[in-house]
mmCIF file of C-alpha atoms in Angstrom:
data_model
loop_
_atom_site.group_PDB
_atom_site.id
_atom_site.type_symbol
_atom_site.label_atom_id
_atom_site.label_comp_id
_atom_site.label_asym_id
_atom_site.label_seq_id
_atom_site.Cartn_x
_atom_site.Cartn_y
_atom_site.Cartn_z
ATOM 1 C CA MET D 876 9.141 7.592 -2.591
ATOM 2 C CA LEU D 877 8.711 3.928 -3.429
ATOM 3 C CA ALA D 878 11.262 2.636 -0.915
ATOM 4 C CA GLU D 879 9.792 4.742 1.891
ATOM 5 C CA VAL D 880 6.241 3.686 1.004
ATOM 6 C CA LEU D 881 7.150 -0.002 1.028
ATOM 7 C CA ALA D 882 8.951 0.381 4.343
ATOM 8 C CA ALA D 883 5.873 2.013 5.892
ATOM 9 C CA LEU D 884 3.427 -0.409 4.281
ATOM 10 C CA ASP D 885 5.510 -3.550 5.008
ATOM 11 C CA PRO D 886 3.655 -5.868 2.586
ATOM 12 C CA THR D 887 3.942 -9.593 3.340
ATOM 13 C CA PRO D 888 3.035 -12.580 1.138
ATOM 14 C CA ASP D 889 -0.277 -13.136 2.934
ATOM 15 C CA ALA D 890 -1.285 -9.448 3.064
ATOM 16 C CA LEU D 891 -4.228 -7.767 1.345
ATOM 17 C CA ILE D 892 -3.306 -4.223 0.300
ATOM 18 C CA ALA D 893 -5.455 -1.560 -1.355
ATOM 19 C CA ASP D 894 -3.653 0.855 -3.671
ATOM 20 C CA GLY D 895 -6.004 3.812 -3.924
ATOM 21 C CA THR D 896 -4.068 5.573 -6.690
ATOM 22 C CA PHE D 897 -3.049 2.932 -9.219
ATOM 23 C CA GLY D 898 -1.848 5.369 -11.915
ATOM 24 C CA ALA D 899 0.950 3.727 -13.883
ATOM 25 C CA GLY D 900 1.046 0.845 -11.395
ATOM 26 C CA GLY D 901 4.361 1.589 -9.671
ATOM 27 C CA TYR D 902 3.251 0.926 -6.099
ATOM 28 C CA THR D 903 1.016 -1.987 -7.085
ATOM 29 C CA ARG D 904 3.789 -3.715 -9.017
ATOM 30 C CA ALA D 905 6.202 -3.446 -6.075
ATOM 31 C CA ILE D 906 3.576 -4.701 -3.609
ATOM 32 C CA LEU D 907 2.806 -7.676 -5.867
ATOM 33 C CA GLU D 908 6.522 -8.459 -6.113
ATOM 34 C CA ALA D 909 6.567 -8.645 -2.311
ATOM 35 C CA GLY D 910 3.965 -11.409 -2.595
ATOM 36 C CA ALA D 911 0.903 -9.514 -1.361
ATOM 37 C CA THR D 912 -2.525 -9.383 -2.986
ATOM 38 C CA VAL D 913 -3.649 -5.973 -4.258
ATOM 39 C CA ILE D 914 -6.961 -4.248 -4.893
ATOM 40 C CA ALA D 915 -6.041 -1.256 -7.048
ATOM 41 C CA PHE D 916 -8.320 1.752 -7.514
ATOM 42 C CA ASP D 917 -8.263 4.492 -10.120
ATOM 43 C CA ARG D 918 -11.069 6.682 -11.418
ATOM 44 C CA ASP D 919 -9.200 7.249 -14.682
ATOM 45 C CA PRO D 920 -10.386 4.654 -17.225
ATOM 46 C CA ASP D 921 -7.101 5.002 -19.124
ATOM 47 C CA ALA D 922 -5.121 3.919 -16.062
ATOM 48 C CA ILE D 923 -7.347 0.900 -15.506
ATOM 49 C CA ALA D 924 -7.123 -0.105 -19.173
ATOM 50 C CA ALA D 925 -3.334 0.156 -19.077
ATOM 51 C CA GLY D 926 -3.268 -2.042 -15.968
ATOM 52 C CA HIS D 927 -4.949 -5.051 -17.576
ATOM 53 C CA ALA D 928 -1.634 -6.516 -18.718
ATOM 54 C CA LEU D 929 -0.332 -6.418 -15.137
ATOM 55 C CA ALA D 930 -3.541 -8.031 -13.911
ATOM 56 C CA GLU D 931 -3.203 -10.845 -16.437
ATOM 57 C CA THR D 932 0.354 -11.485 -15.262
ATOM 58 C CA HIS D 933 -0.611 -11.771 -11.608
ATOM 59 C CA GLY D 934 -3.989 -13.476 -11.917
ATOM 60 C CA ASP D 935 -6.238 -13.301 -8.878
ATOM 61 C CA ARG D 936 -3.605 -11.462 -6.827
ATOM 62 C CA LEU D 937 -4.577 -8.188 -8.523
ATOM 63 C CA ARG D 938 -8.075 -6.785 -8.819
ATOM 64 C CA LEU D 939 -8.529 -3.494 -10.684
ATOM 65 C CA VAL D 940 -11.405 -1.224 -9.655
ATOM 66 C CA GLU D 941 -12.414 1.746 -11.789
ATOM 67 C CA ALA D 942 -13.701 3.986 -9.017
ATOM 68 C CA PRO D 943 -12.571 6.860 -6.781
ATOM 69 C CA PHE D 944 -10.513 5.734 -3.805
ATOM 70 C CA SER D 945 -13.098 7.381 -1.548
ATOM 71 C CA THR D 946 -15.430 4.465 -2.383
ATOM 72 C CA LEU D 947 -13.040 1.940 -0.805
ATOM 73 C CA ALA D 948 -15.675 0.703 1.656
ATOM 74 C CA ASP D 949 -18.031 -0.123 -1.239
ATOM 75 C CA HIS D 950 -15.532 -2.633 -2.626
ATOM 76 C CA VAL D 951 -13.818 -4.258 0.358
ATOM 77 C CA ALA D 952 -15.137 -5.725 3.596
ATOM 78 C CA PRO D 953 -14.764 -3.932 6.918
ATOM 79 C CA ALA D 954 -11.542 -4.705 8.821
ATOM 80 C CA SER D 955 -10.193 -6.763 5.905
ATOM 81 C CA LEU D 956 -7.163 -4.780 4.735
ATOM 82 C CA ASP D 957 -3.575 -5.081 5.926
ATOM 83 C CA GLY D 958 -2.690 -1.813 4.236
ATOM 84 C CA PHE D 959 -4.031 1.144 2.262
ATOM 85 C CA VAL D 960 -1.729 3.425 0.287
ATOM 86 C CA LEU D 961 -2.537 6.733 -1.412
ATOM 87 C CA ASP D 962 -0.320 8.906 -3.617
ATOM 88 C CA ILE D 963 -2.287 12.140 -3.912
ATOM 89 C CA GLY D 964 -2.282 14.416 -6.949
ATOM 90 C CA VAL D 965 -2.002 14.176 -10.713
ATOM 91 C CA SER D 966 -0.048 11.252 -12.117
ATOM 92 C CA SER D 967 2.757 11.973 -14.550
ATOM 93 C CA MET D 968 0.770 10.034 -17.133
ATOM 94 C CA GLN D 969 -2.131 12.486 -16.844
ATOM 95 C CA PHE D 970 0.011 15.598 -16.541
ATOM 96 C CA ASP D 971 2.062 14.828 -19.646
ATOM 97 C CA GLN D 972 -0.925 14.282 -21.970
ATOM 98 C CA ALA D 973 -1.984 17.558 -23.582
ATOM 99 C CA ALA D 974 -5.416 16.160 -24.419
ATOM 100 C CA ARG D 975 -6.228 15.762 -20.714
ATOM 101 C CA GLY D 976 -5.892 19.498 -20.111
ATOM 102 C CA PHE D 977 -4.002 19.366 -16.807
ATOM 103 C CA SER D 978 -1.077 21.483 -17.999
ATOM 104 C CA PHE D 979 -0.520 24.556 -20.144
ATOM 105 C CA ARG D 980 2.906 23.400 -21.331
ATOM 106 C CA HIS D 981 1.176 22.058 -24.441
ATOM 107 C CA ASP D 982 -2.089 23.524 -25.691
ATOM 108 C CA GLY D 983 -5.082 21.237 -25.290
ATOM 109 C CA PRO D 984 -8.741 21.184 -24.257
ATOM 110 C CA LEU D 985 -9.440 22.763 -20.866
ATOM 111 C CA ASP D 986 -10.551 19.551 -19.179
ATOM 112 C CA MET D 987 -8.660 18.349 -16.043
ATOM 113 C CA ARG D 988 -11.130 15.559 -15.213
ATOM 114 C CA MET D 989 -9.383 12.513 -13.775
ATOM 115 C CA ALA D 990 -12.463 10.359 -14.321
ATOM 116 C CA GLN D 991 -13.043 11.824 -17.809
ATOM 117 C CA SER D 992 -16.664 12.539 -16.892
ATOM 118 C CA GLY D 993 -18.671 15.154 -15.040
ATOM 119 C CA LEU D 994 -17.883 18.830 -14.555
ATOM 120 C CA GLY D 995 -14.769 19.967 -16.442
ATOM 121 C CA ALA D 996 -12.456 22.942 -15.995
ATOM 122 C CA ALA D 997 -13.999 24.688 -19.016
ATOM 123 C CA ASP D 998 -17.420 24.451 -17.342
ATOM 124 C CA VAL D 999 -16.048 26.175 -14.260
ATOM 125 C CA VAL D 1000 -14.110 28.857 -16.102
ATOM 126 C CA ASN D 1001 -16.990 29.726 -18.429
ATOM 127 C CA GLY D 1002 -19.961 29.168 -16.109
ATOM 128 C CA PHE D 1003 -19.088 30.119 -12.536
ATOM 129 C CA ASP D 1004 -19.583 33.640 -11.231
ATOM 130 C CA VAL D 1005 -16.617 35.806 -10.399
ATOM 131 C CA LYS D 1006 -16.964 35.387 -6.624
ATOM 132 C CA ASP D 1007 -16.731 31.595 -6.873
ATOM 133 C CA LEU D 1008 -13.806 31.839 -9.270
ATOM 134 C CA ILE D 1009 -11.979 34.099 -6.826
ATOM 135 C CA ARG D 1010 -12.473 31.598 -4.004
ATOM 136 C CA ILE D 1011 -11.515 28.556 -6.079
ATOM 137 C CA ILE D 1012 -8.372 30.196 -7.429
ATOM 138 C CA GLY D 1013 -7.497 31.968 -4.196
ATOM 139 C CA ILE D 1014 -8.156 29.162 -1.701
ATOM 140 C CA LEU D 1015 -7.398 26.012 -3.675
ATOM 141 C CA GLY D 1016 -4.723 27.571 -5.859
ATOM 142 C CA GLU D 1017 -3.350 29.744 -3.057
ATOM 143 C CA GLU D 1018 -3.100 32.541 -5.607
ATOM 144 C CA ARG D 1019 -2.841 36.054 -4.147
ATOM 145 C CA ALA D 1020 -3.854 37.626 -7.446
ATOM 146 C CA ALA D 1021 -7.091 35.603 -7.586
ATOM 147 C CA PRO D 1022 -9.437 38.630 -7.837
ATOM 148 C CA LYS D 1023 -7.485 40.133 -10.741
ATOM 149 C CA ILE D 1024 -7.293 36.765 -12.531
ATOM 150 C CA ALA D 1025 -10.973 35.924 -11.972
ATOM 151 C CA HIS D 1026 -12.135 39.268 -13.356
ATOM 152 C CA ALA D 1027 -9.834 38.806 -16.377
ATOM 153 C CA ILE D 1028 -11.374 35.384 -17.015
ATOM 154 C CA VAL D 1029 -14.894 36.829 -16.926
ATOM 155 C CA ARG D 1030 -13.943 39.595 -19.370
ATOM 156 C CA ALA D 1031 -12.261 37.134 -21.731
ATOM 157 C CA ARG D 1032 -15.132 34.660 -21.770
ATOM 158 C CA GLN D 1033 -17.538 37.434 -22.738
ATOM 159 C CA GLU D 1034 -15.594 37.717 -25.993
ATOM 160 C CA ALA D 1035 -15.503 33.957 -26.582
ATOM 161 C CA PRO D 1036 -15.625 30.835 -24.390
ATOM 162 C CA ILE D 1037 -12.248 29.835 -22.909
ATOM 163 C CA GLU D 1038 -11.882 26.276 -24.159
ATOM 164 C CA THR D 1039 -8.157 25.545 -24.229
ATOM 165 C CA THR D 1040 -5.324 25.496 -21.709
ATOM 166 C CA GLY D 1041 -3.293 27.834 -23.890
ATOM 167 C CA ARG D 1042 -5.948 30.533 -23.990
ATOM 168 C CA LEU D 1043 -6.535 30.400 -20.246
ATOM 169 C CA ALA D 1044 -2.798 30.657 -19.607
ATOM 170 C CA SER D 1045 -2.610 33.643 -21.966
ATOM 171 C CA VAL D 1046 -5.511 35.408 -20.222
ATOM 172 C CA ILE D 1047 -3.763 34.971 -16.878
ATOM 173 C CA GLU D 1048 -0.354 36.022 -18.152
ATOM 174 C CA ALA D 1049 -1.834 39.201 -19.657
ATOM 175 C CA VAL D 1050 -2.891 40.473 -16.221
ATOM 176 C CA GLN D 1051 -0.166 38.766 -14.184
ATOM 177 C CA PRO D 1052 3.007 38.978 -16.304
ATOM 178 C CA ARG D 1053 5.889 36.726 -15.439
ATOM 179 C CA LYS D 1054 8.678 38.567 -13.653
ATOM 180 C CA GLY D 1055 12.350 37.768 -13.856
ATOM 181 C CA ARG D 1056 12.510 36.420 -10.313
ATOM 182 C CA ASP D 1057 9.450 34.165 -10.712
ATOM 183 C CA THR D 1058 10.222 30.456 -10.544
ATOM 184 C CA ILE D 1059 6.792 29.318 -11.722
ATOM 185 C CA HIS D 1060 4.484 30.390 -14.537
ATOM 186 C CA PRO D 1061 1.776 32.920 -13.525
ATOM 187 C CA ALA D 1062 -0.950 30.394 -14.464
ATOM 188 C CA THR D 1063 0.375 27.542 -12.304
ATOM 189 C CA ARG D 1064 -1.639 28.264 -9.165
ATOM 190 C CA THR D 1065 -4.850 28.943 -11.083
ATOM 191 C CA PHE D 1066 -4.540 25.616 -12.879
ATOM 192 C CA GLN D 1067 -3.884 23.918 -9.559
ATOM 193 C CA GLY D 1068 -6.991 25.433 -7.978
ATOM 194 C CA LEU D 1069 -9.202 24.456 -10.905
ATOM 195 C CA ARG D 1070 -7.846 20.898 -10.940
ATOM 196 C CA ILE D 1071 -8.379 20.402 -7.206
ATOM 197 C CA PHE D 1072 -11.917 21.767 -7.495
ATOM 198 C CA VAL D 1073 -12.953 19.846 -10.618
ATOM 199 C CA ASN D 1074 -11.805 16.549 -9.120
ATOM 200 C CA ASP D 1075 -13.085 17.349 -5.621
ATOM 201 C CA GLU D 1076 -9.654 16.299 -4.400
ATOM 202 C CA LEU D 1077 -9.823 17.551 -0.830
ATOM 203 C CA ARG D 1078 -13.146 15.947 0.029
ATOM 204 C CA GLU D 1079 -12.206 12.766 -1.832
ATOM 205 C CA LEU D 1080 -9.112 12.460 0.352
ATOM 206 C CA ALA D 1081 -11.098 13.111 3.527
ATOM 207 C CA ARG D 1082 -13.666 10.444 2.602
ATOM 208 C CA ALA D 1083 -10.889 7.984 1.795
ATOM 209 C CA LEU D 1084 -9.327 8.441 5.230
ATOM 210 C CA PHE D 1085 -12.634 7.672 6.912
ATOM 211 C CA ALA D 1086 -13.046 4.625 4.655
ATOM 212 C CA ALA D 1087 -9.552 3.440 5.588
ATOM 213 C CA GLU D 1088 -10.494 3.578 9.255
ATOM 214 C CA THR D 1089 -13.402 1.227 8.527
ATOM 215 C CA CYS D 1090 -11.596 -1.144 6.170
ATOM 216 C CA LEU D 1091 -8.204 -1.617 7.852
ATOM 217 C CA LYS D 1092 -7.911 -4.530 10.266
ATOM 218 C CA PRO D 1093 -6.162 -4.096 13.636
ATOM 219 C CA GLY D 1094 -2.484 -3.599 12.842
ATOM 220 C CA GLY D 1095 -3.306 -2.496 9.284
ATOM 221 C CA ARG D 1096 -1.267 0.383 7.908
ATOM 222 C CA LEU D 1097 -2.400 3.641 6.348
ATOM 223 C CA VAL D 1098 0.270 5.260 4.159
ATOM 224 C CA VAL D 1099 -0.345 8.576 2.379
ATOM 225 C CA VAL D 1100 1.997 10.587 0.168
ATOM 226 C CA THR D 1101 0.973 14.176 -0.553
ATOM 227 C CA PHE D 1102 2.536 16.876 -2.717
ATOM 228 C CA HIS D 1103 0.656 19.951 -1.564
ATOM 229 C CA SER D 1104 0.063 21.657 1.767
ATOM 230 C CA LEU D 1105 -3.738 21.489 1.444
ATOM 231 C CA GLU D 1106 -3.742 17.697 1.156
ATOM 232 C CA ASP D 1107 -1.004 17.219 3.735
ATOM 233 C CA ARG D 1108 -2.991 19.299 6.225
ATOM 234 C CA ILE D 1109 -5.971 16.956 5.849
ATOM 235 C CA VAL D 1110 -3.852 13.858 6.456
ATOM 236 C CA LYS D 1111 -2.057 15.496 9.370
ATOM 237 C CA ARG D 1112 -5.333 16.519 11.025
ATOM 238 C CA PHE D 1113 -6.866 13.080 10.555
ATOM 239 C CA ILE D 1114 -3.892 11.246 12.062
ATOM 240 C CA ALA D 1115 -3.591 13.762 14.897
ATOM 241 C CA ASP D 1116 -7.288 13.354 15.715
ATOM 242 C CA ARG D 1117 -7.286 9.557 15.523
ATOM 243 C CA THR D 1118 -4.130 9.243 17.645
ATOM 244 C CA SER D 1119 -5.527 11.584 20.300
ATOM 245 C CA GLN D 1120 -8.135 10.969 22.979
ATOM 246 C CA GLY D 1121 -9.498 14.496 22.655
ATOM 247 C CA ALA D 1122 -11.996 15.704 20.080
ATOM 248 C CA GLY D 1123 -10.529 17.228 16.937
ATOM 249 C CA SER D 1124 -13.700 18.935 15.703
ATOM 250 C CA ARG D 1125 -15.660 21.749 17.305
ATOM 251 C CA HIS D 1126 -18.793 20.066 15.890
ATOM 252 C CA MET D 1127 -18.332 16.950 18.007
ATOM 253 C CA PRO D 1128 -17.112 17.852 21.513
ATOM 254 C CA ALA D 1129 -15.901 14.876 23.537
ATOM 255 C CA THR D 1130 -17.371 14.242 26.956
ATOM 256 C CA GLU D 1131 -14.827 11.579 27.893
ATOM 257 C CA PRO D 1132 -11.508 10.239 26.529
ATOM 258 C CA ARG D 1133 -11.946 8.315 23.299
ATOM 259 C CA PRO D 1134 -10.091 5.108 22.416
ATOM 260 C CA LEU D 1135 -7.353 5.696 19.850
ATOM 261 C CA SER D 1136 -8.262 4.252 16.467
ATOM 262 C CA PHE D 1137 -4.730 4.748 15.074
ATOM 263 C CA THR D 1138 -1.185 5.030 16.354
ATOM 264 C CA VAL D 1139 1.598 6.843 14.515
ATOM 265 C CA ALA D 1140 3.793 4.413 12.559
ATOM 266 C CA GLY D 1141 7.448 5.468 12.442
ATOM 267 C CA LYS D 1142 8.342 9.133 12.015
ATOM 268 C CA ALA D 1143 5.475 11.601 11.972
ATOM 269 C CA MET D 1144 6.471 12.732 8.481
ATOM 270 C CA VAL D 1145 9.030 11.490 5.960
ATOM 271 C CA LYS D 1146 10.447 13.515 3.054
ATOM 272 C CA PRO D 1147 12.166 12.169 -0.079
ATOM 273 C CA SER D 1148 15.918 11.773 -0.090
ATOM 274 C CA ALA D 1149 18.183 14.266 -1.847
ATOM 275 C CA ALA D 1150 19.037 11.576 -4.388
ATOM 276 C CA GLU D 1151 15.380 11.044 -5.280
ATOM 277 C CA ILE D 1152 14.745 14.768 -5.627
ATOM 278 C CA GLU D 1153 17.712 15.048 -7.961
ATOM 279 C CA ALA D 1154 16.447 12.131 -10.058
ATOM 280 C CA ASN D 1155 12.813 13.275 -9.948
ATOM 281 C CA PRO D 1156 12.334 17.006 -9.242
ATOM 282 C CA ARG D 1157 8.560 16.492 -8.928
ATOM 283 C CA ALA D 1158 9.222 14.627 -5.674
ATOM 284 C CA ARG D 1159 10.689 17.662 -3.920
ATOM 285 C CA SER D 1160 7.405 18.610 -2.216
ATOM 286 C CA ALA D 1161 6.371 15.062 -1.284
ATOM 287 C CA LYS D 1162 5.503 14.209 2.313
ATOM 288 C CA LEU D 1163 4.736 10.728 3.626
ATOM 289 C CA ARG D 1164 2.617 10.142 6.707
ATOM 290 C CA ALA D 1165 1.724 6.724 8.083
ATOM 291 C CA ALA D 1166 -0.428 5.332 10.881
ATOM 292 C CA ARG D 1167 -1.341 1.880 12.169
ATOM 293 C CA ARG D 1168 -4.922 0.819 12.962
ATOM 294 C CA THR D 1169 -5.784 -0.247 16.483
ATOM 295 C CA ASP D 1170 -8.650 -2.533 17.499
ATOM 296 C CA ALA D 1171 -10.788 0.425 18.655
ATOM 297 C CA PRO D 1172 -14.048 1.086 16.782
ATOM 298 C CA ALA D 1173 -13.974 3.573 13.929
ATOM 299 C CA ARG D 1174 -14.938 7.065 14.979
ATOM 300 C CA PRO D 1175 -17.746 9.066 13.297
ATOM 301 C CA ALA D 1176 -16.866 10.432 9.859
ATOM 302 C CA ASP D 1177 -17.109 14.143 10.658
ATOM 303 C CA MET D 1178 -16.023 16.314 7.728
ATOM 304 C CA GLY D 1179 -15.924 19.285 10.085
ATOM 305 C CA LEU D 1180 -12.612 17.928 11.339
ATOM 306 C CA PHE D 1181 -10.825 19.275 8.266
ATOM 307 C CA GLY D 1182 -12.130 22.843 8.054
ATOM 308 C CA LEU D 1183 -12.661 22.587 4.305
ATOM 309 C CA PRO D 1184 -13.711 25.757 2.471
ATOM 310 C CA ASP D 1185 -17.358 26.359 1.654
ATOM 311 C CA LEU D 1186 -17.358 26.092 -2.136
ATOM 312 C CA PRO D 1187 -19.925 24.924 -4.735
ATOM 313 C CA TRP D 1188 -18.179 21.523 -4.826
ATOM 314 C CA PRO D 1189 -19.064 18.974 -7.519
ATOM 315 C CA GLN D 1190 -21.488 16.247 -6.522
ATOM 316 C CA PRO D 1191 -19.829 13.211 -4.880
ATOM 317 C CA ALA D 1192 -18.894 10.395 -7.254
ATOM 318 C CA LYS D 1193 -21.307 7.490 -7.580
ATOM 319 C CA GLY D 1194 -20.865 5.190 -4.618
ATOM 320 C CA GLY D 1195 -19.429 7.961 -2.490
ATOM 321 C CA THR D 1196 -20.867 9.751 0.522
ATOM 322 C CA PRO D 1197 -21.789 13.414 0.980
#
């Protein structure tokens, strides 16, 4: 959704834009071509390394930061950004590399770590108890057969540790065979749940939204593209809360109307065009939401706003907040 992102972001030659998900550099390159200066974040060291050539081409107009986008406020000054863009999920570069363990299409190590450090998917699959596995797979993967799959994983790991994507997919398929009418592989939702958990994706997104509220200047634009209902719900709740005078969290009841810290920019939600979906089927579930910062003070960063599940989440990344 490059065209839609640029339209919502509206980069100008004197603008300072943060790209929270650098990836292969698609958004950053287009923003630079519009004349703006970019601070690009990615926690994947491979993405940052691949971006050095682009940085050399554009000199001091591009700064690469190897860090989670949730740590935005650790790297930029308050009220300094004209825009902040996020494209949530796994990049094609990560998904297509068997060695990264994000997909079972090609057998590889059961990893899934975007930052290539910390807790990996194999640690979860082989070390977590069955109740936690059920919740991770069922809630984050939205898998109805989570109990059956979790118990199958526990039985299989008692025989030998589950260390590859192929073996995990086989364990799942043995208890949840693919039916003729199925459009996705039986392991898809389990892999999704593990990936979201390992990378703490929901809480990372929530922290990034709070950081954006601090770092965007009045008139600055927040633009977020999501590919999954769990992430989209977080963005939708944040924008709804910040564009409303009422309290959005039961933990922080409002005693009087609150100043709006954002206003909705353009349509409440934008989907990709039919032409883009035809050219790139992965875009079919994409949703873009955008908001514009007002001059009101940032509101408290209350994670209760999002109703996130109570799971044994990984520790926040260095520089992040609980």
